[in-house]
Coordinates of C-alpha atoms and ligand atoms in Angstrom, one line a residue:
X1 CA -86.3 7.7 69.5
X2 CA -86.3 11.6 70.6
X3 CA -88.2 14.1 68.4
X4 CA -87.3 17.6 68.8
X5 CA -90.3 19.9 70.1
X6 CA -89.8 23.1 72.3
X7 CA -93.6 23.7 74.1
X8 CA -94.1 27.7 74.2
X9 CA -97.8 29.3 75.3
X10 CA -99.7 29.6 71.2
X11 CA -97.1 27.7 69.5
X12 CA -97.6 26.6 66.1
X13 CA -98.7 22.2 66.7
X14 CA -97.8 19.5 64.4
X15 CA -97.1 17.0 66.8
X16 CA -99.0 15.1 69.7
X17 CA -97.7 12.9 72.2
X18 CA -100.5 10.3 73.7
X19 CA -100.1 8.3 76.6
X20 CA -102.2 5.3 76.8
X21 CA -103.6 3.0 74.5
X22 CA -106.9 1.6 75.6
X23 CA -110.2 2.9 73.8
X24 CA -109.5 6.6 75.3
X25 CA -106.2 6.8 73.6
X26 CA -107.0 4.8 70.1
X27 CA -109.8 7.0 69.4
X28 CA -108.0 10.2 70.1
X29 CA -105.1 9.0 68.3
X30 CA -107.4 8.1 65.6
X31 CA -109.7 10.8 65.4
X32 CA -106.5 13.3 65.2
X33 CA -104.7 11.3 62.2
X34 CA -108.4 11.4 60.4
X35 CA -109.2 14.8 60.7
X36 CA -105.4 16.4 60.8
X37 CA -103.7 14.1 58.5
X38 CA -100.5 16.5 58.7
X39 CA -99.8 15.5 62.6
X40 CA -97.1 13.4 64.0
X41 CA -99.3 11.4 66.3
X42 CA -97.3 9.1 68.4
X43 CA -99.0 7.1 71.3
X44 CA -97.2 5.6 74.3
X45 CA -99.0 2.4 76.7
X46 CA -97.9 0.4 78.5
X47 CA -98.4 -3.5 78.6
X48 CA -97.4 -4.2 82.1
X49 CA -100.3 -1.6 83.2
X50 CA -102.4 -2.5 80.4
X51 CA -106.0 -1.4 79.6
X52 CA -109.0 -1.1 82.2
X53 CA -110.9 -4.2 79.7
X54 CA -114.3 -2.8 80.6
X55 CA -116.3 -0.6 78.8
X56 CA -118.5 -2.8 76.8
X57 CA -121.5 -1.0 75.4
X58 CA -121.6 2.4 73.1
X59 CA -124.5 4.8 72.4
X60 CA -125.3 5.8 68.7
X61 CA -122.4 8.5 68.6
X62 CA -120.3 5.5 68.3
X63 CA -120.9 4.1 64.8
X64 CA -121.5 7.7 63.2
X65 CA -118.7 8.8 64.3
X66 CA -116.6 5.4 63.5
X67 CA -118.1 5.1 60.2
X68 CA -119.2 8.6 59.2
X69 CA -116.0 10.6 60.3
X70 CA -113.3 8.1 60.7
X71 CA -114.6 6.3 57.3
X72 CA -113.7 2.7 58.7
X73 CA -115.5 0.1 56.3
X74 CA -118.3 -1.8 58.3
X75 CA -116.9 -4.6 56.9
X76 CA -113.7 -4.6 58.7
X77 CA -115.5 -3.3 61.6
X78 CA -117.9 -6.2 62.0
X79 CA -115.0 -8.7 60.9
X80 CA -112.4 -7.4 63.4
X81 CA -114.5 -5.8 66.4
X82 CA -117.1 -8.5 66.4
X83 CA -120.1 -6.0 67.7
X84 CA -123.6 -7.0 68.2
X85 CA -126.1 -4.3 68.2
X86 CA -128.0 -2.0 70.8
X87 CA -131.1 0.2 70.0
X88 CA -131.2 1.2 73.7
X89 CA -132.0 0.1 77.5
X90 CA -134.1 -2.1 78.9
X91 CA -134.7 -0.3 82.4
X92 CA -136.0 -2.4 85.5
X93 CA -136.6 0.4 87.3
X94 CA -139.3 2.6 88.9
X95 CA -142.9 2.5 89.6
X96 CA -143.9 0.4 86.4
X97 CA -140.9 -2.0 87.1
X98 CA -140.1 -2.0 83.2
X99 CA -139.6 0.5 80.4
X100 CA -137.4 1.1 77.5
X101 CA -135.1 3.7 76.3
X102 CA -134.0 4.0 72.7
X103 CA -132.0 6.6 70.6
X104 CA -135.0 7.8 68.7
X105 CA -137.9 10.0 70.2
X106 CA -140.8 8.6 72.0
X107 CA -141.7 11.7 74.0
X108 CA -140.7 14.8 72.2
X109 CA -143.5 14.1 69.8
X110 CA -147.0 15.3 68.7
X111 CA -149.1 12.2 66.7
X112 CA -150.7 13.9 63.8
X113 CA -155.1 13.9 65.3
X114 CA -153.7 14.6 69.4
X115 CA -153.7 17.1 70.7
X116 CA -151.1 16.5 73.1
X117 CA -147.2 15.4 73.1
X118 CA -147.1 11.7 73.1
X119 CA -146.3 11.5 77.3
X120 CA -149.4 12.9 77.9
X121 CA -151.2 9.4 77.1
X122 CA -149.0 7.1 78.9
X123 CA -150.3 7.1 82.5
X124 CA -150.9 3.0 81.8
X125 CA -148.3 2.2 79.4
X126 CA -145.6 3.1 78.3
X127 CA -145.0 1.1 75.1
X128 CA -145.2 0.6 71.6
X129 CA -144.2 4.5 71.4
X130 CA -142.1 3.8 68.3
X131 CA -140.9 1.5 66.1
X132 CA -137.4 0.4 68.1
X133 CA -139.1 0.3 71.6
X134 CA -141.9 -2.1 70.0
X135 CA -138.7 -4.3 68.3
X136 CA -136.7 -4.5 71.4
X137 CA -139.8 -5.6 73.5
X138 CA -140.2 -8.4 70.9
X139 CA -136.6 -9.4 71.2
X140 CA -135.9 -8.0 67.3
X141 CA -133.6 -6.0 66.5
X142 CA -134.2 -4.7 62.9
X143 CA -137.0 -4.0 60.5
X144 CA -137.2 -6.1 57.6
X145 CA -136.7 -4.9 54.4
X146 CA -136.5 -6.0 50.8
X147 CA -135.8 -10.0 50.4
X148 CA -136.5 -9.9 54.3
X149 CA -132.8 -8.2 55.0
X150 CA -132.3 -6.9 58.1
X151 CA -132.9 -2.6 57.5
X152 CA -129.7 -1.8 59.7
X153 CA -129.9 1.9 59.8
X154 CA -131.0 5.2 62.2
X155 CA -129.5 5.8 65.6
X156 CA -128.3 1.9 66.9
X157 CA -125.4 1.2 69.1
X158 CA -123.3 -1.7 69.4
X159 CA -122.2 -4.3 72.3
X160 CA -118.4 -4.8 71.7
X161 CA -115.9 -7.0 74.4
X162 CA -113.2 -3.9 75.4
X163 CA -110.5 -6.8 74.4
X164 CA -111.7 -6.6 70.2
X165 CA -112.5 -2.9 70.3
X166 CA -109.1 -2.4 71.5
X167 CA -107.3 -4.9 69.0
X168 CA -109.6 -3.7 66.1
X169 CA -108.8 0.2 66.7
X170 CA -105.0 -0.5 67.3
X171 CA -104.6 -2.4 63.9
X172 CA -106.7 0.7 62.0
X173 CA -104.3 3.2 64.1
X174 CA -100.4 2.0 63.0
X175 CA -101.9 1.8 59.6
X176 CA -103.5 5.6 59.4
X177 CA -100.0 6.0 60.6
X178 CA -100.3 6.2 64.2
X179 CA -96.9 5.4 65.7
X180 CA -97.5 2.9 68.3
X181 CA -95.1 2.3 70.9
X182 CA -94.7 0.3 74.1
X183 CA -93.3 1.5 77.3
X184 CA -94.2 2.6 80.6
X185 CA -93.8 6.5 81.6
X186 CA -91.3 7.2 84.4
X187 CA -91.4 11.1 85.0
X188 CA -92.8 13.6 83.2
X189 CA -90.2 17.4 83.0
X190 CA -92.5 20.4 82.9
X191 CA -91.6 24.0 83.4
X192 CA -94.6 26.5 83.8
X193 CA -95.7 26.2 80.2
X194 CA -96.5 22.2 81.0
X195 CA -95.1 19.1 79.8
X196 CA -91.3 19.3 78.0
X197 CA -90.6 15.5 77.9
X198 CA -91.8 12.4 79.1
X199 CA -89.1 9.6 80.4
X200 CA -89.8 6.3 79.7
X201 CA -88.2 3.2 81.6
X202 CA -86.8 2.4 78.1
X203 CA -84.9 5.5 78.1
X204 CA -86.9 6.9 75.4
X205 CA -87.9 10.4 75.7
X206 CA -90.5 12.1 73.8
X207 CA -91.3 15.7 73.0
X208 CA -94.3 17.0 71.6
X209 CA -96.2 20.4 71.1
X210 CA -99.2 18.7 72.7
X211 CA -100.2 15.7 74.8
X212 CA -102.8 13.7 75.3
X213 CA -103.4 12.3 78.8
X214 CA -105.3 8.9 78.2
X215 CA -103.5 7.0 81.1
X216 CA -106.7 5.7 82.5
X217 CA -107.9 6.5 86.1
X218 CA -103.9 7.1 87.2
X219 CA -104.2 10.4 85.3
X220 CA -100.6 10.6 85.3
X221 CA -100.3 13.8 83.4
X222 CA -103.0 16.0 84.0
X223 CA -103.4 14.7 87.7
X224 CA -100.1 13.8 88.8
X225 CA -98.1 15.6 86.7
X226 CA -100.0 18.9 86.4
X227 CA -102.2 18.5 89.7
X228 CA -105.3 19.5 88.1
X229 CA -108.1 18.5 90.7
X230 CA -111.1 16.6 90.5
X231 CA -114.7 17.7 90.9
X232 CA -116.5 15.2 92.8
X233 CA -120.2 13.8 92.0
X234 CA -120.6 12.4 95.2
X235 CA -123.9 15.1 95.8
X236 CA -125.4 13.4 92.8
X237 CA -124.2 9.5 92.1
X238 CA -123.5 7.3 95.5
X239 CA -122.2 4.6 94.1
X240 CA -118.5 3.8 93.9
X241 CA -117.5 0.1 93.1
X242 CA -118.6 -2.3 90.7
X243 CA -118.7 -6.0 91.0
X244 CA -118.3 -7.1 87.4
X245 CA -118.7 -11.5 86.0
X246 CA -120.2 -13.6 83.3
X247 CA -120.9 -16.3 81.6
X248 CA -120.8 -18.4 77.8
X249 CA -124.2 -17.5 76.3
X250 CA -126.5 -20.7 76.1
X251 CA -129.9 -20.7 75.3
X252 CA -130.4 -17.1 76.3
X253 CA -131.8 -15.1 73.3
X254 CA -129.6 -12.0 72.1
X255 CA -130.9 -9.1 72.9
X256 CA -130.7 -6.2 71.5
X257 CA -130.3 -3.3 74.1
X258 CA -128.9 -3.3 77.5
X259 CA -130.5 -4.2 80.3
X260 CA -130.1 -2.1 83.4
X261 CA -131.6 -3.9 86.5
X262 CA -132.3 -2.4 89.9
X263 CA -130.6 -4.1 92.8
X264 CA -130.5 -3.2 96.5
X265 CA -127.3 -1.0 96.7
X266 CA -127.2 -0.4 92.7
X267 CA -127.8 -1.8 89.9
X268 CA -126.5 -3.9 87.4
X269 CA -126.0 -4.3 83.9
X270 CA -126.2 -7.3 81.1
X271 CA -124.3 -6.6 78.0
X272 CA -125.1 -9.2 75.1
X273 CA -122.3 -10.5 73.1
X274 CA -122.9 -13.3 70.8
X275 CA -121.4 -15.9 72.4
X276 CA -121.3 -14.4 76.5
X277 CA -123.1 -12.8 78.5
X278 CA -121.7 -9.6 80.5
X279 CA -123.1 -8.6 83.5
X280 CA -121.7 -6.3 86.6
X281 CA -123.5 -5.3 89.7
X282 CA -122.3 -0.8 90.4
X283 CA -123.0 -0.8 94.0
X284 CA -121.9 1.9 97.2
X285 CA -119.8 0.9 99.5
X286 CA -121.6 2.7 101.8
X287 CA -124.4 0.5 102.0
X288 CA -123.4 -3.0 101.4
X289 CA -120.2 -4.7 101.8
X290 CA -118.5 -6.3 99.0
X291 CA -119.0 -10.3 100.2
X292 CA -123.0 -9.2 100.4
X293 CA -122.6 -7.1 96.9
X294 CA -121.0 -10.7 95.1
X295 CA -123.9 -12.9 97.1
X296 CA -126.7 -10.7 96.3
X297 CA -125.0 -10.6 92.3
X298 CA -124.4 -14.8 92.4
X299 CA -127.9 -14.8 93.5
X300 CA -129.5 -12.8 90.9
X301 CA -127.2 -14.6 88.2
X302 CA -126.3 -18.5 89.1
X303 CA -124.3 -18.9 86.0
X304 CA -121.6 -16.7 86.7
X305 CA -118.5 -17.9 87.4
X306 CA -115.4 -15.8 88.0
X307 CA -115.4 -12.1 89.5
X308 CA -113.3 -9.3 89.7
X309 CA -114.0 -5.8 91.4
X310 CA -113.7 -2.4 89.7
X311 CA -113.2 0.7 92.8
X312 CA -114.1 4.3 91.3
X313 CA -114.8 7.6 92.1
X314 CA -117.7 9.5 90.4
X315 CA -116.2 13.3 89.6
X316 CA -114.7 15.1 86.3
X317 CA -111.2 17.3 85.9
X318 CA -111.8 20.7 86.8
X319 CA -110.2 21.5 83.9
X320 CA -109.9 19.3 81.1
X321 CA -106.9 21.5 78.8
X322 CA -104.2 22.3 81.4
X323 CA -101.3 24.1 79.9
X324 CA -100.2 21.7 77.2
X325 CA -102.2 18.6 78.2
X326 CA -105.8 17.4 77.2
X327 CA -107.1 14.7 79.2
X328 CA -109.5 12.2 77.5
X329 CA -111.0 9.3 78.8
X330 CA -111.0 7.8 82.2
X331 CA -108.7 10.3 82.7
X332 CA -110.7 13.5 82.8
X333 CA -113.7 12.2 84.5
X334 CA -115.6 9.0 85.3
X335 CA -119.5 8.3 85.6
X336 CA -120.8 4.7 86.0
X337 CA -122.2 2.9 83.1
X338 CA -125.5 3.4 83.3
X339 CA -126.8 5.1 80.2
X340 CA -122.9 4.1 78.5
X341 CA -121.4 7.3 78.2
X342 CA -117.9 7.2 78.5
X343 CA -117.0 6.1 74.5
X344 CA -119.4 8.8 73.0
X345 CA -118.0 11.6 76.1
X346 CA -114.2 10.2 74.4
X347 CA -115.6 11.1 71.0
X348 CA -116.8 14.7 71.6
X349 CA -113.7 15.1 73.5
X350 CA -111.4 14.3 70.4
X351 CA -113.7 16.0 68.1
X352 CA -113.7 19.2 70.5
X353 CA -109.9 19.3 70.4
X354 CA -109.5 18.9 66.7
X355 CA -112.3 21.3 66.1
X356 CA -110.8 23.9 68.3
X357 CA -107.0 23.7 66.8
X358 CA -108.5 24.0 63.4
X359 CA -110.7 27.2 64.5
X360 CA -107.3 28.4 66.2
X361 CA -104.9 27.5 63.8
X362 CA -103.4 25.0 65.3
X363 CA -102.3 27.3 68.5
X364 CA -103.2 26.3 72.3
X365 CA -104.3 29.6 73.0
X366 CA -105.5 30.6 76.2
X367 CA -109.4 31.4 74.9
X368 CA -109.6 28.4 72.8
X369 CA -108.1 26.2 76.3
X370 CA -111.5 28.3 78.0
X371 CA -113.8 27.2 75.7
X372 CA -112.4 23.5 75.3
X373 CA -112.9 23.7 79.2
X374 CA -116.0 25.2 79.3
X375 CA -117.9 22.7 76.7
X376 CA -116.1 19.9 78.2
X377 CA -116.7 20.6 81.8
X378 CA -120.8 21.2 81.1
X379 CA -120.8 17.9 78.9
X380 CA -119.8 15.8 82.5
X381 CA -121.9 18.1 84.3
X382 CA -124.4 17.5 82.5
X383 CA -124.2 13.5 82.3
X384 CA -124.3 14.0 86.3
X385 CA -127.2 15.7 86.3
X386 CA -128.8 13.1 83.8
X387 CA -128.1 10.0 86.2
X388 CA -129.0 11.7 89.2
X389 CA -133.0 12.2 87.8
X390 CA -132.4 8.1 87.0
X391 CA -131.6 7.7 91.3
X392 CA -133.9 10.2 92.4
X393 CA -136.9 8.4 91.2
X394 CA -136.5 4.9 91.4
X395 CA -138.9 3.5 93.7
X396 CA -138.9 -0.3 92.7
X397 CA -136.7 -1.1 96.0
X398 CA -137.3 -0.2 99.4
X399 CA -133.8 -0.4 100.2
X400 CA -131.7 1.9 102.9
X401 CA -129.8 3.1 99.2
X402 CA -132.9 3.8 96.9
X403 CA -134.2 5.9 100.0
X404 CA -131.0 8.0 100.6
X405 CA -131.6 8.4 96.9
X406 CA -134.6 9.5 97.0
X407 CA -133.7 12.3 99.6
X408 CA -130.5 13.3 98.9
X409 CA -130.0 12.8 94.9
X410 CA -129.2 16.7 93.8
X411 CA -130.8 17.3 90.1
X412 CA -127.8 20.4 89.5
X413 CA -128.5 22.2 87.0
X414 CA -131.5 20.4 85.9
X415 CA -133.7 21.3 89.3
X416 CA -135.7 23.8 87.9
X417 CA -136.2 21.8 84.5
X418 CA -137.5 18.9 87.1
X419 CA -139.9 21.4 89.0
X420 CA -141.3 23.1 85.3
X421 CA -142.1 19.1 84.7
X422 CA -143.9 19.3 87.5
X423 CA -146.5 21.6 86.5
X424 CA -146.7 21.4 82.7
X425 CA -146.0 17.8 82.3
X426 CA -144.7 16.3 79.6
X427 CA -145.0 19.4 76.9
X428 CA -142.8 20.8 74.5
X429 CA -143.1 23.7 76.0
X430 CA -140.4 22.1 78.6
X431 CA -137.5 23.1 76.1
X432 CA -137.5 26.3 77.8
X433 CA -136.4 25.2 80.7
X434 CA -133.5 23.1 80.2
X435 CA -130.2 24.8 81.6
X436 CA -128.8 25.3 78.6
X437 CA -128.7 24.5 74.7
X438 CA -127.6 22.7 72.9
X439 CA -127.7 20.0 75.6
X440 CA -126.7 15.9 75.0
X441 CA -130.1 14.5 76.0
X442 CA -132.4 17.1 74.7
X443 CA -135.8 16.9 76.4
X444 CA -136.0 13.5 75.3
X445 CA -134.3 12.0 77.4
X446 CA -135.4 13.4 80.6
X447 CA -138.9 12.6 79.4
X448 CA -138.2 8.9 78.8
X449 CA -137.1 8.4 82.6
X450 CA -139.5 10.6 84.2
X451 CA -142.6 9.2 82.4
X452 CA -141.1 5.4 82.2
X453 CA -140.9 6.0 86.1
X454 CA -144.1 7.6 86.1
X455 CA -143.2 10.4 88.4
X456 CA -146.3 12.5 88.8
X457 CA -147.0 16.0 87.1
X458 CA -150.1 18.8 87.2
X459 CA -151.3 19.5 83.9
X460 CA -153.5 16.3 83.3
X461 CA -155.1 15.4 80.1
X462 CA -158.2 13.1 79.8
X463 CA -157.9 12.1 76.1
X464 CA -160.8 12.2 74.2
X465 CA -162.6 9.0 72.9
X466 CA -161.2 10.1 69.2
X467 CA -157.3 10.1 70.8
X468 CA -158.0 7.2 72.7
X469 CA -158.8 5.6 69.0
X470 CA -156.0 6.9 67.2
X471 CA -153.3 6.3 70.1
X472 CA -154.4 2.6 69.7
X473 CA -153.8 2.9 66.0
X474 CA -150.0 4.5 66.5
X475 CA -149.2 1.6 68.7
X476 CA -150.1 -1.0 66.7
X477 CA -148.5 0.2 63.4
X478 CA -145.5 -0.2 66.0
X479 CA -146.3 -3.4 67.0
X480 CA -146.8 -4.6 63.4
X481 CA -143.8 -3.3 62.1
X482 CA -142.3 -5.3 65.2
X483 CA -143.4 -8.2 64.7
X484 CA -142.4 -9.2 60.7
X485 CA -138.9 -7.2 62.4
X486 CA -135.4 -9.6 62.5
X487 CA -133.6 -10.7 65.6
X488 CA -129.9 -10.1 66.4
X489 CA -129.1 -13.3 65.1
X490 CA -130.6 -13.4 62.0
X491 CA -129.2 -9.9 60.9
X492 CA -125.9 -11.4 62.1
X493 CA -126.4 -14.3 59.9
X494 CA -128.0 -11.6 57.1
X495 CA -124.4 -9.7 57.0
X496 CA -122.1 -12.6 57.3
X497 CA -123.7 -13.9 53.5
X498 CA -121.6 -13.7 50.8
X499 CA -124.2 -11.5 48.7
X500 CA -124.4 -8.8 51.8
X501 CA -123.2 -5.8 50.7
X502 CA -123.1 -2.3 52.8
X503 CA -123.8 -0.1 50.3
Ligands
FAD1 C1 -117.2 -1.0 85.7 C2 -117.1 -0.1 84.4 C3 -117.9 -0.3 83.4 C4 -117.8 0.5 82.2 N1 -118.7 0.3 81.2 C5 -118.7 1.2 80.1 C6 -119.7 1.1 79.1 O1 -120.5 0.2 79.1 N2 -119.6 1.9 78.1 C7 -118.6 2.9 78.0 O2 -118.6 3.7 77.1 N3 -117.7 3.0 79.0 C8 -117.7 2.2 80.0 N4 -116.8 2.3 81.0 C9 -115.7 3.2 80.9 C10 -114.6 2.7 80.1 O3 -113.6 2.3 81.0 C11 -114.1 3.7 79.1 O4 -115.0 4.0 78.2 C12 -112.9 3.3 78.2 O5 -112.6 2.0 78.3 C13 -111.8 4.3 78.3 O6 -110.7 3.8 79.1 P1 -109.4 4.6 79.0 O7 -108.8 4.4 77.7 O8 -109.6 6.0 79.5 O9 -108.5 3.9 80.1 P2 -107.8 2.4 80.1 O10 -108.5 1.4 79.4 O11 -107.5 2.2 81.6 O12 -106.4 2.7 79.4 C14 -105.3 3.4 80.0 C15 -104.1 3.3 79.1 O13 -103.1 4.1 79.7 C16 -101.9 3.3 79.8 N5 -101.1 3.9 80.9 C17 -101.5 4.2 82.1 N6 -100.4 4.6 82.9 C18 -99.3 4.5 82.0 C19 -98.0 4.8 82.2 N7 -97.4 5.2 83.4 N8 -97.1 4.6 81.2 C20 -97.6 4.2 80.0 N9 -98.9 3.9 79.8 C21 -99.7 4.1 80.8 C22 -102.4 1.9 80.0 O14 -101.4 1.0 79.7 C23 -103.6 1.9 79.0 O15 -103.1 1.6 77.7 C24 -116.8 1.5 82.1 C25 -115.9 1.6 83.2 C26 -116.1 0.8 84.3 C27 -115.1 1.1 85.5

């Protein structure tokens, strides 16, 4: 099938071409479709290459924007995708060994009778902050409400096997009226205005005002087509290869976060599904070979069986919107899993785009490629800067890697935010500082590391015997409302009764 497009700098788009179909691809293809019904969106993947199949875990912007802007019933969603849910991040990690991080605020917070923001008080622990962190250290992972139903609402994530998200999103796509289409992309023709046609080993050739490159790490339009180049993160994130295995769940209880466990090139991660358990050791190359990466992994997890290793290479696009190509997913950049950003970086991405040819009437025009650039190119920047403050303070191991992290991690753009920390602590007052706003992780998440690490700051407070009281009383409002809470598996039972309803 050909389809007659002519690409021409600030031409009127109807019509977008995307190449690849794994979660990258799907969601662009779906978020377009949604929010530009009047597009011709046709997407391109190729079997024989097929998907990446990792990529397991989401952060909240995942069912908002699944549920909220795409308007796919829950009920298919649970039936098809078969998530379980996440309300953050178990981290073994720094001086206290153990802390969680949730969606929700534990830090940039002020309990009504203290006089200081809620990080002020934790120099001996760090939990019960909120209601989530309390649930997720008791294994729960909802409040109950009325007839003891699970209150599945707020900012929660899900778990979901790369495999069903993929099925699932593909099924919703063809019938919003995505054209789906199998084949594997031969050459690319370009003039200097970017892509005019893609040849497929078919014979197929497509035209389209705009493309989408969601080819996975081969980047085969914006890299190899266009030869836009890649900014590294190697001054921030060292590690480069991940050793990934599991196993059929047992007796294990499910979980309901991620947990995110320091090892002594890495770290690695356990994603609960229902029925198996996901687990994948991100180490560096540099600092432990890949026979002592899988022994030290077996080790620390007997029950896994067969293993496969992912290579990578920390960095973004330079620029995201080259000519007539958008690069989303793996594609445009690549940071490990560690706080699960790569779904929720896919969203704003998509969202971005279809914001932008809105504001500009559905032209690629040169200021509206700057901006998509711009916001794009901070947002990775930004995610760098994030898990560099998780390797720079980590100082559970003693390894040859945790100290090269320790001395050579680069904060970017967050250094001076770090240092301001440094003398006013935990405050509010820290907003000031960040690098720019609006930013993804607020001060909140910053916060959550730093004081769940316990890295040191000036401005002590001695709470008075009156906070000490009331901070007691906080925690244990927490803690009650944690312990009448429901575990994964009973609100998985709760919504698989015929009398569950969503509304
Ligand atoms: C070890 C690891 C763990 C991860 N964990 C998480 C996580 O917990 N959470 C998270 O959000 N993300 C995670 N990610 C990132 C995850 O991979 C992405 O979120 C997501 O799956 C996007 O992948 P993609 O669609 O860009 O690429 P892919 O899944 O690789 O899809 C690429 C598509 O392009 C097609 N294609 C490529 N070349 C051609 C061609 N020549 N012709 C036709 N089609 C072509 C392929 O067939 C495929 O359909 C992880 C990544 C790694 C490496």
């Amino acid at each position: 099938m050909v389809s007659q497009t002519s690409t021409n700098e600030d031409k009127y788009i109807s019509s977008v071409l995307i190449l690849g179909g794994g979660s990258a691809g799907l969601l662009a293809a779906l978020t377009v479709k949604c929010m530009l019904p009047q597009y011709r969106v046709v997407l391109v993947h190729s079997q024989e290459i097929g998907v990446i199949g990792v990529g397991e875990g989401t952060t909240a912007v995942f069912p908002a924007h699944l549920f909220g802007t795409l308007g796919i019933p829950k009920e298919r969603f649970y039936r098809e995708a078969q998530p379980t849910w996440k309300q953050g991040i178990r981290f073994l990690w720094g001086e206290r060994g153990d802390y969680f991080y949730d969606f929700g605020f534990q830090y940039d917070l002020q309990y009504p009778g203290m006089s200081k923001a809620t990080g002020f008080y934790c120099d001996q622990e760090c939990t019960d902050l909120n209601d989530v962190c309390a649930m997720m250290q008791d294994g729960k992972a909802f409040a109950s409400g009325p007839l003891n139903k699970p209150l599945i609402k707020g900012e929660y994530a899900f778990h979901i096997e790369n495999e069903k998200l993929v099925r699932c999103l593909t099924n919703i796509a063809i019938e919003q009226g995505v054209i789906i289409e199998e084949d594997t992309l031969q050459h690319a023709e370009q003039d200097d205005l970017g892509i005019t046609a893609l040849h497929f080993t078919s014979g197929r050739i497509h035209h389209a005002d705009l493309y989408i490159d969601a080819s996975g790490f081969r980047s085969e339009l914006i890299g190899k087509a266009l030869g836009v180049t890649r900014n590294s993160f190697s001054k921030a994130l060292f590690c480069d290869r991940a050793v990934i295995g599991g196993w059929t769940r047992e007796e294990e209880p499910l979980q309901a976060y991620t947990t995110a466990e320091t090892m002594d090139a890495g770290w690695c991660w356990k994603i609960e599904h229902e029925n198996f358990i996901n687990r994948g050791y991100v180490y560096s190359s540099k600092f432990i070979s890949d026979e002592d990466a899988l022994a030290e992994f077996k080790k620390a997890n007997p029950k896994i069986n067969a293993t496969r290793v992912v290579k990578y290479l920390s960095g973004r696009m330079e620029r995201n919107w080259e000519k007539n190509v958008v690069a989303i997913g793996n594609s445009s950049g690549f940071v490990e899993p560690l706080e699960a950003t790569s779904l929720a970086q896919i969203i704003f991405a998509s969202r971005w785009l279809v914001e932008l040819l809105k504001q500009q009437q559905h032209r690629a025009t040169a200021a509206g490629r700057e901006r998509y650039n711009r916001e794009m190119g901070r947002a990775w920047d930004e995610i760098r800067d994030f898990l560099a403050f998780h390797y720079k303070f980590n100082t559970l191991r003693d390894t040859a890697f945790w100290k090269h992290c320790q001395e050579h991690t680069h904060l970017g753009e967050f250094q001076e935010f770090f240092e301001m920390y440094q003398k006013i602590g935990p405050a509010p007052e820290l907003v000031n500082a960040l690098p720019f706003k609006p930013n993804i992780y607020g001060i909140e998440g910053y916060l959550a590391h730093l004081i769940g690490m316990k890295v040191p700051f000036h401005a002590r407070h001695e709470p008075t015997a009156e906070e000490k009281t009331l901070w007691q009383k906080h925690r244990r409002k927490s803690r009650l409302i944690a312990s009448a809470a429901l575990t994964s598996e009973e609100a998985l039972a709760a919504i698989r009764k015929p009398e569950w309803s969503w509304k």
